[in-house]
Coordinates of C-alpha atoms in Angstrom, one line a residue:
M2 CA 71.2 161.8 103.5
D3 CA 71.6 164.4 100.7
D4 CA 67.9 163.5 99.4
E5 CA 66.5 163.5 102.5
M6 CA 68.4 166.6 103.1
E7 CA 66.9 168.6 99.8
R8 CA 63.5 167.0 100.5
L9 CA 63.4 169.4 104.4
N10 CA 65.2 171.6 102.5
H11 CA 61.9 171.6 100.4
P12 CA 59.4 171.3 102.5
Y13 CA 55.5 170.8 102.3
Y14 CA 53.0 172.9 104.1
K15 CA 49.2 172.7 104.4
E16 CA 47.9 175.7 103.4
T17 CA 44.9 177.6 104.9
S18 CA 41.4 178.7 102.8
G19 CA 39.7 182.5 103.0
L20 CA 36.5 182.9 104.3
Y21 CA 33.6 183.4 102.7
K22 CA 31.9 186.3 102.1
Y23 CA 28.5 187.2 102.3
D24 CA 26.4 187.1 99.4
Y25 CA 23.8 189.7 100.1
Q26 CA 20.9 190.9 98.0
A27 CA 20.6 194.6 98.0
E28 CA 17.3 196.1 100.2
P29 CA 14.6 196.9 98.1
K30 CA 14.1 200.8 97.7
Y31 CA 10.7 202.0 98.5
E32 CA 9.0 203.2 95.1
G33 CA 5.5 204.3 96.7
Y34 CA 4.3 208.0 96.5
C35 CA 7.1 210.8 97.5
M36 CA 6.5 214.3 97.6
D37 CA 6.6 215.8 93.7
D38 CA 3.5 213.2 93.8
Y39 CA 1.6 215.4 96.2
I40 CA 2.9 217.8 94.4
G41 CA 1.8 216.9 91.3
A42 CA -1.5 215.8 92.5
F43 CA -2.2 219.3 94.7
I44 CA -1.5 220.7 91.0
V45 CA -4.2 218.5 89.7
W46 CA -6.3 219.4 92.3
I47 CA -6.1 223.3 91.7
I48 CA -6.6 222.5 87.6
L49 CA -9.7 220.5 88.7
S50 CA -11.3 223.2 91.2
V51 CA -10.7 225.7 88.4
I52 CA -12.5 223.7 85.7
I53 CA -15.8 223.5 88.3
L54 CA -15.4 226.4 89.0
F55 CA -15.9 227.8 85.7
I56 CA -17.9 225.3 85.1
G57 CA -19.9 226.6 88.2
I58 CA -19.7 231.0 86.6
F59 CA -21.1 229.1 83.6
T60 CA -24.0 227.6 84.6
W61 CA -24.0 231.3 86.7
F62 CA -24.8 233.0 83.9
L63 CA -27.3 230.5 82.2
E64 CA -29.1 231.2 85.8
Y65 CA -29.0 227.5 87.2
D66 CA -28.9 227.3 90.1
V67 CA -25.4 226.3 91.1
G68 CA -24.6 228.8 93.5
V69 CA -20.9 229.0 95.4
E70 CA -22.3 226.1 97.5
G71 CA -22.3 223.9 94.8
I72 CA -18.5 225.2 93.3
F73 CA -17.2 224.4 96.8
I74 CA -18.7 221.1 97.6
S75 CA -17.6 220.3 93.8
G76 CA -14.0 221.1 94.7
Q77 CA -13.7 219.2 97.5
L78 CA -15.3 216.3 95.8
S79 CA -12.6 216.3 93.7
F80 CA -10.2 216.5 96.2
I81 CA -11.5 213.9 97.7
I82 CA -11.0 211.0 94.9
V83 CA -8.0 212.6 93.8
G84 CA -6.6 212.4 97.7
G85 CA -8.2 208.6 98.1
Y86 CA -6.3 208.1 94.9
M87 CA -3.6 208.6 96.0
F88 CA -3.9 207.2 99.6
L89 CA -5.0 203.9 98.1
G90 CA -2.7 203.6 95.3
S91 CA 0.4 204.4 98.2
L92 CA -1.3 202.0 100.9
S93 CA -1.1 199.4 97.7
A94 CA 2.7 200.6 97.2
R95 CA 3.8 200.5 100.7
A96 CA 2.4 196.4 101.5
S97 CA 4.3 195.1 98.1
F98 CA 7.1 197.4 99.5
N99 CA 6.8 195.5 102.7
E100 CA 6.5 191.9 101.3
E101 CA 9.2 192.4 99.4
W102 CA 11.3 193.5 101.9
Y103 CA 10.9 191.0 104.3
K104 CA 12.1 188.4 102.0
T105 CA 14.8 190.5 101.3
K106 CA 15.4 190.3 104.9
E107 CA 14.6 186.4 105.1
Y108 CA 17.1 185.6 102.6
N109 CA 19.6 187.4 104.4
D110 CA 19.8 186.5 107.0
L111 CA 19.3 182.9 106.0
V112 CA 22.0 183.9 104.1
K113 CA 24.6 185.2 107.5
T114 CA 23.8 182.2 109.5
Q115 CA 24.6 179.4 106.9
T116 CA 27.5 181.9 106.1
D117 CA 28.4 182.1 109.7
K118 CA 28.7 178.1 110.2
D119 CA 30.5 177.7 107.4
N120 CA 33.5 180.4 108.1
E121 CA 33.5 178.9 112.0
E122 CA 34.3 175.6 110.4
I123 CA 36.9 177.4 108.2
K124 CA 38.2 178.9 111.2
R125 CA 38.2 175.5 113.0
K126 CA 40.3 173.7 109.8
N127 CA 42.4 176.6 109.6
E128 CA 43.7 176.7 113.4
E129 CA 44.2 172.4 112.7
I130 CA 46.7 173.4 110.0
I131 CA 48.7 176.2 111.2
E132 CA 48.6 173.2 114.3
W133 CA 49.9 170.9 111.8
N134 CA 52.3 173.3 109.8
N135 CA 53.9 174.4 113.8
N136 CA 54.1 171.2 114.5
H137 CA 56.1 170.1 111.2
R138 CA 57.9 172.8 110.7
Q139 CA 59.3 171.6 114.2
K140 CA 59.8 168.0 113.2
I141 CA 61.3 169.7 110.0
E142 CA 64.4 171.9 112.2
A143 CA 64.8 168.7 114.5
K144 CA 65.4 166.4 111.6
K145 CA 67.8 168.8 109.7
A146 CA 69.4 169.0 113.2
I147 CA 70.4 165.5 113.2
L148 CA 71.2 164.9 109.9
D149 CA 73.9 167.9 110.1
I150 CA 75.2 165.9 113.1
Y151 CA 75.4 162.8 111.3
R152 CA 77.0 164.2 108.2
V153 CA 79.5 165.8 110.0
K154 CA 80.6 162.6 111.5
L155 CA 80.0 161.2 108.3
V156 CA 82.8 163.4 106.9
D157 CA 85.2 161.9 109.5
I158 CA 84.8 158.8 109.1
L159 CA 85.3 159.5 105.0
K160 CA 88.5 161.2 105.8
E161 CA 89.6 158.1 108.0
T162 CA 88.8 156.0 105.6
K163 CA 90.5 158.1 102.5
N164 CA 94.1 158.0 105.0
T165 CA 93.5 154.8 105.5
L166 CA 93.8 154.0 101.6
E167 CA 96.2 156.5 100.9
T168 CA 98.4 154.4 103.5
Y169 CA 98.1 151.2 101.7
Y170 CA 99.3 153.2 98.1
R171 CA 102.1 154.7 99.9
K172 CA 103.3 151.1 100.7
D173 CA 103.9 151.3 96.8
I174 CA 102.7 148.1 96.0
I175 CA 100.7 148.8 93.6
Y176 CA 101.7 151.7 90.3
P177 CA 100.1 155.1 90.5
K178 CA 98.3 154.4 87.4
Y179 CA 96.7 151.1 88.7
R180 CA 95.1 153.2 92.1
S181 CA 91.4 153.2 91.5
L182 CA 88.2 151.2 92.3
I183 CA 88.2 149.2 88.6
P184 CA 91.8 148.6 88.4
I185 CA 92.2 147.4 92.2
S186 CA 89.0 145.2 91.7
S187 CA 89.6 143.6 88.1
F188 CA 93.1 142.3 90.0
C189 CA 91.5 140.7 92.6
D190 CA 89.7 139.3 90.1
Y191 CA 92.8 138.3 88.3
L192 CA 94.8 136.7 91.3
Q193 CA 92.1 134.9 93.0
S194 CA 90.7 133.5 90.1
G195 CA 94.4 132.0 89.0
V196 CA 94.6 133.9 85.8
C197 CA 97.6 136.2 87.0
E198 CA 100.3 135.3 89.9
T199 CA 101.8 138.6 89.8
L200 CA 100.8 142.4 89.1
E201 CA 104.3 142.6 86.7
G202 CA 105.2 141.4 83.8
H203 CA 103.4 140.1 80.4
E204 CA 101.5 137.2 82.3
G205 CA 100.5 139.8 85.1
C206 CA 98.1 141.9 86.5
Y207 CA 98.8 145.5 85.1
N208 CA 99.4 144.0 81.3
K209 CA 96.1 142.2 81.3
F210 CA 94.0 145.0 82.7
D211 CA 95.3 147.0 79.9
L212 CA 94.9 145.1 77.7
E213 CA 91.1 143.6 78.5
V214 CA 90.4 148.0 78.4
R215 CA 91.7 148.4 74.8
L216 CA 89.8 145.5 73.7
D217 CA 86.7 147.2 76.0
T218 CA 86.4 143.8 77.7
I219 CA 86.0 145.4 80.7
I220 CA 84.4 148.6 81.7
S221 CA 86.4 151.4 83.2
R222 CA 84.6 154.2 84.1
I223 CA 82.8 154.2 87.5
D224 CA 79.8 155.7 85.6
D225 CA 79.3 153.1 82.9
V226 CA 79.5 151.0 85.6
I227 CA 76.8 152.2 87.8
D228 CA 74.5 152.3 84.2
N229 CA 75.7 148.9 83.1
L230 CA 76.0 146.9 86.2
D231 CA 74.0 143.5 85.2
Q232 CA 77.2 143.8 82.2
I233 CA 79.6 143.2 84.6
K234 CA 78.4 140.6 86.8
F235 CA 80.2 137.9 85.2
N236 CA 83.6 139.4 83.5
Q237 CA 84.6 142.2 86.5
H238 CA 82.7 139.9 89.5
T239 CA 84.4 141.3 92.2
L240 CA 84.0 144.9 91.4
Y241 CA 80.0 144.2 91.0
E242 CA 79.6 142.4 93.9
E243 CA 80.7 145.3 95.5
V244 CA 79.0 147.8 93.9
V245 CA 75.7 145.9 94.9
K246 CA 77.2 145.9 98.6
C247 CA 77.6 149.5 98.4
N248 CA 73.7 150.0 96.9
E249 CA 72.2 148.0 99.6
K250 CA 74.3 149.7 102.6
L251 CA 72.9 152.5 100.7
D252 CA 68.9 151.6 100.8
N253 CA 69.5 150.4 103.9
L254 CA 71.0 153.8 105.3
S255 CA 68.2 155.8 103.5
T256 CA 65.6 153.8 105.3
G257 CA 67.3 154.2 108.5
I258 CA 67.4 158.0 107.8
S259 CA 64.0 157.7 107.1
E260 CA 63.0 156.0 110.6
M261 CA 64.9 157.2 112.8
T262 CA 63.8 161.4 111.4
N263 CA 60.4 159.7 111.9
N264 CA 60.4 159.1 115.2
I265 CA 62.4 162.3 116.6
T266 CA 60.7 163.5 120.3
G267 CA 62.0 166.6 122.3
S268 CA 63.1 169.8 121.5
I269 CA 65.9 169.9 119.1
E270 CA 68.1 170.9 122.2
E271 CA 67.4 167.4 123.3
V272 CA 67.6 165.8 120.2
K273 CA 71.0 167.0 119.3
A274 CA 72.4 166.6 123.1
K275 CA 71.2 162.9 122.4
T276 CA 72.6 162.3 118.6
V277 CA 75.9 163.5 120.1
A278 CA 75.9 161.1 123.0
A279 CA 75.0 157.8 121.5
I280 CA 77.5 159.0 118.2
N281 CA 80.5 159.3 120.8
G282 CA 79.1 156.1 123.2
N283 CA 79.5 153.9 120.5
D284 CA 75.8 153.1 120.1
H285 CA 73.9 151.1 117.7
S286 CA 70.7 152.2 118.0
N287 CA 69.9 152.9 114.8
T288 CA 71.0 152.0 111.1
M289 CA 73.3 155.0 111.2
L290 CA 75.0 154.5 114.0
E291 CA 75.4 150.6 112.9
Y292 CA 76.8 152.3 109.8
Y293 CA 79.6 154.4 111.8
A294 CA 80.6 151.5 114.0
E295 CA 80.8 149.1 111.6
E296 CA 83.5 151.5 109.0
T297 CA 85.3 152.8 112.4
L298 CA 86.1 149.5 112.8
H299 CA 86.9 148.5 109.6
N300 CA 89.4 151.2 109.4
V301 CA 90.9 150.8 113.5
N302 CA 91.6 147.6 111.9
N303 CA 93.1 148.1 108.5
I304 CA 95.6 150.9 110.8
K305 CA 96.5 148.0 113.0
W306 CA 96.9 145.6 110.1
L307 CA 99.1 148.2 108.7
Q308 CA 101.1 149.2 111.4
Q309 CA 101.8 145.2 112.1
M310 CA 103.4 145.5 108.6
D311 CA 105.6 148.7 109.0
Y312 CA 106.6 147.0 111.9
I313 CA 107.5 143.3 110.1
D314 CA 109.2 145.2 107.5
R315 CA 111.4 147.4 110.3
G316 CA 112.7 143.5 111.1
G317 CA 110.5 143.5 114.9
H318 CA 111.9 146.7 115.7
A319 CA 109.5 149.8 117.2
W320 CA 111.1 152.1 114.7

């Protein structure tokens, strides 16, 4: 039960995933002609016009029949040439920019569509994970509530068993030094096998047990017994059988607890109410309840036997 509670106190939850971010490409910048380019071209046009003007004046002085009209026409031609060059260059730059811009937009639209699709799938899975975690958390809380109730009952039974054992010991049949599991189980082996007939005396159980402890023939510490169970199979037979039974019972209880807590339905309050009712009603519907009933019956029978022995010791009187 402690192992199960430890697992419940450190539950596993699924983790949600973060959304993808758009991996956009930066939009291209227009690198065509700007105002500075036009100003530069205008300055070039002025320079060309001045050069042509000087050429016209120079030829006029040389009596070439160029005239003012020729100078004006030459200036206009230079403007048309420079302006046309800039216009055609601008058209080429704009066309290149538009092509790059549409490619980038097409790519970004595709990325956005795919990212939105992926994020919708992530959101759907995250919602499933959140729902699973919430249900898992509710089941864990219900399991812990049940185990707390069973633990309380188990503690009560343990107290009853200890009280029953103390009642036996108060009969002073066993000397206080030997009132523990290992000596008592060894005494059972000695008496049942006929090796000893009494507890006291040179050939009694006390003396034989002390001798075997000194000779390391038997294991006298319970921790060593658990770690070396196969070594006590023959020379501490009763102890071996009881430890094996105890381990089997613990395994069955552990399996039963897992099965019981994995089949929980209803709210925590409903589960707690059903569990209390089952325990109080001496129900045998699961492994834990069977164990409680068995141990309770065992304690009751022992108490009855002790009461009968007291009655006999008093010579058949009730007081």
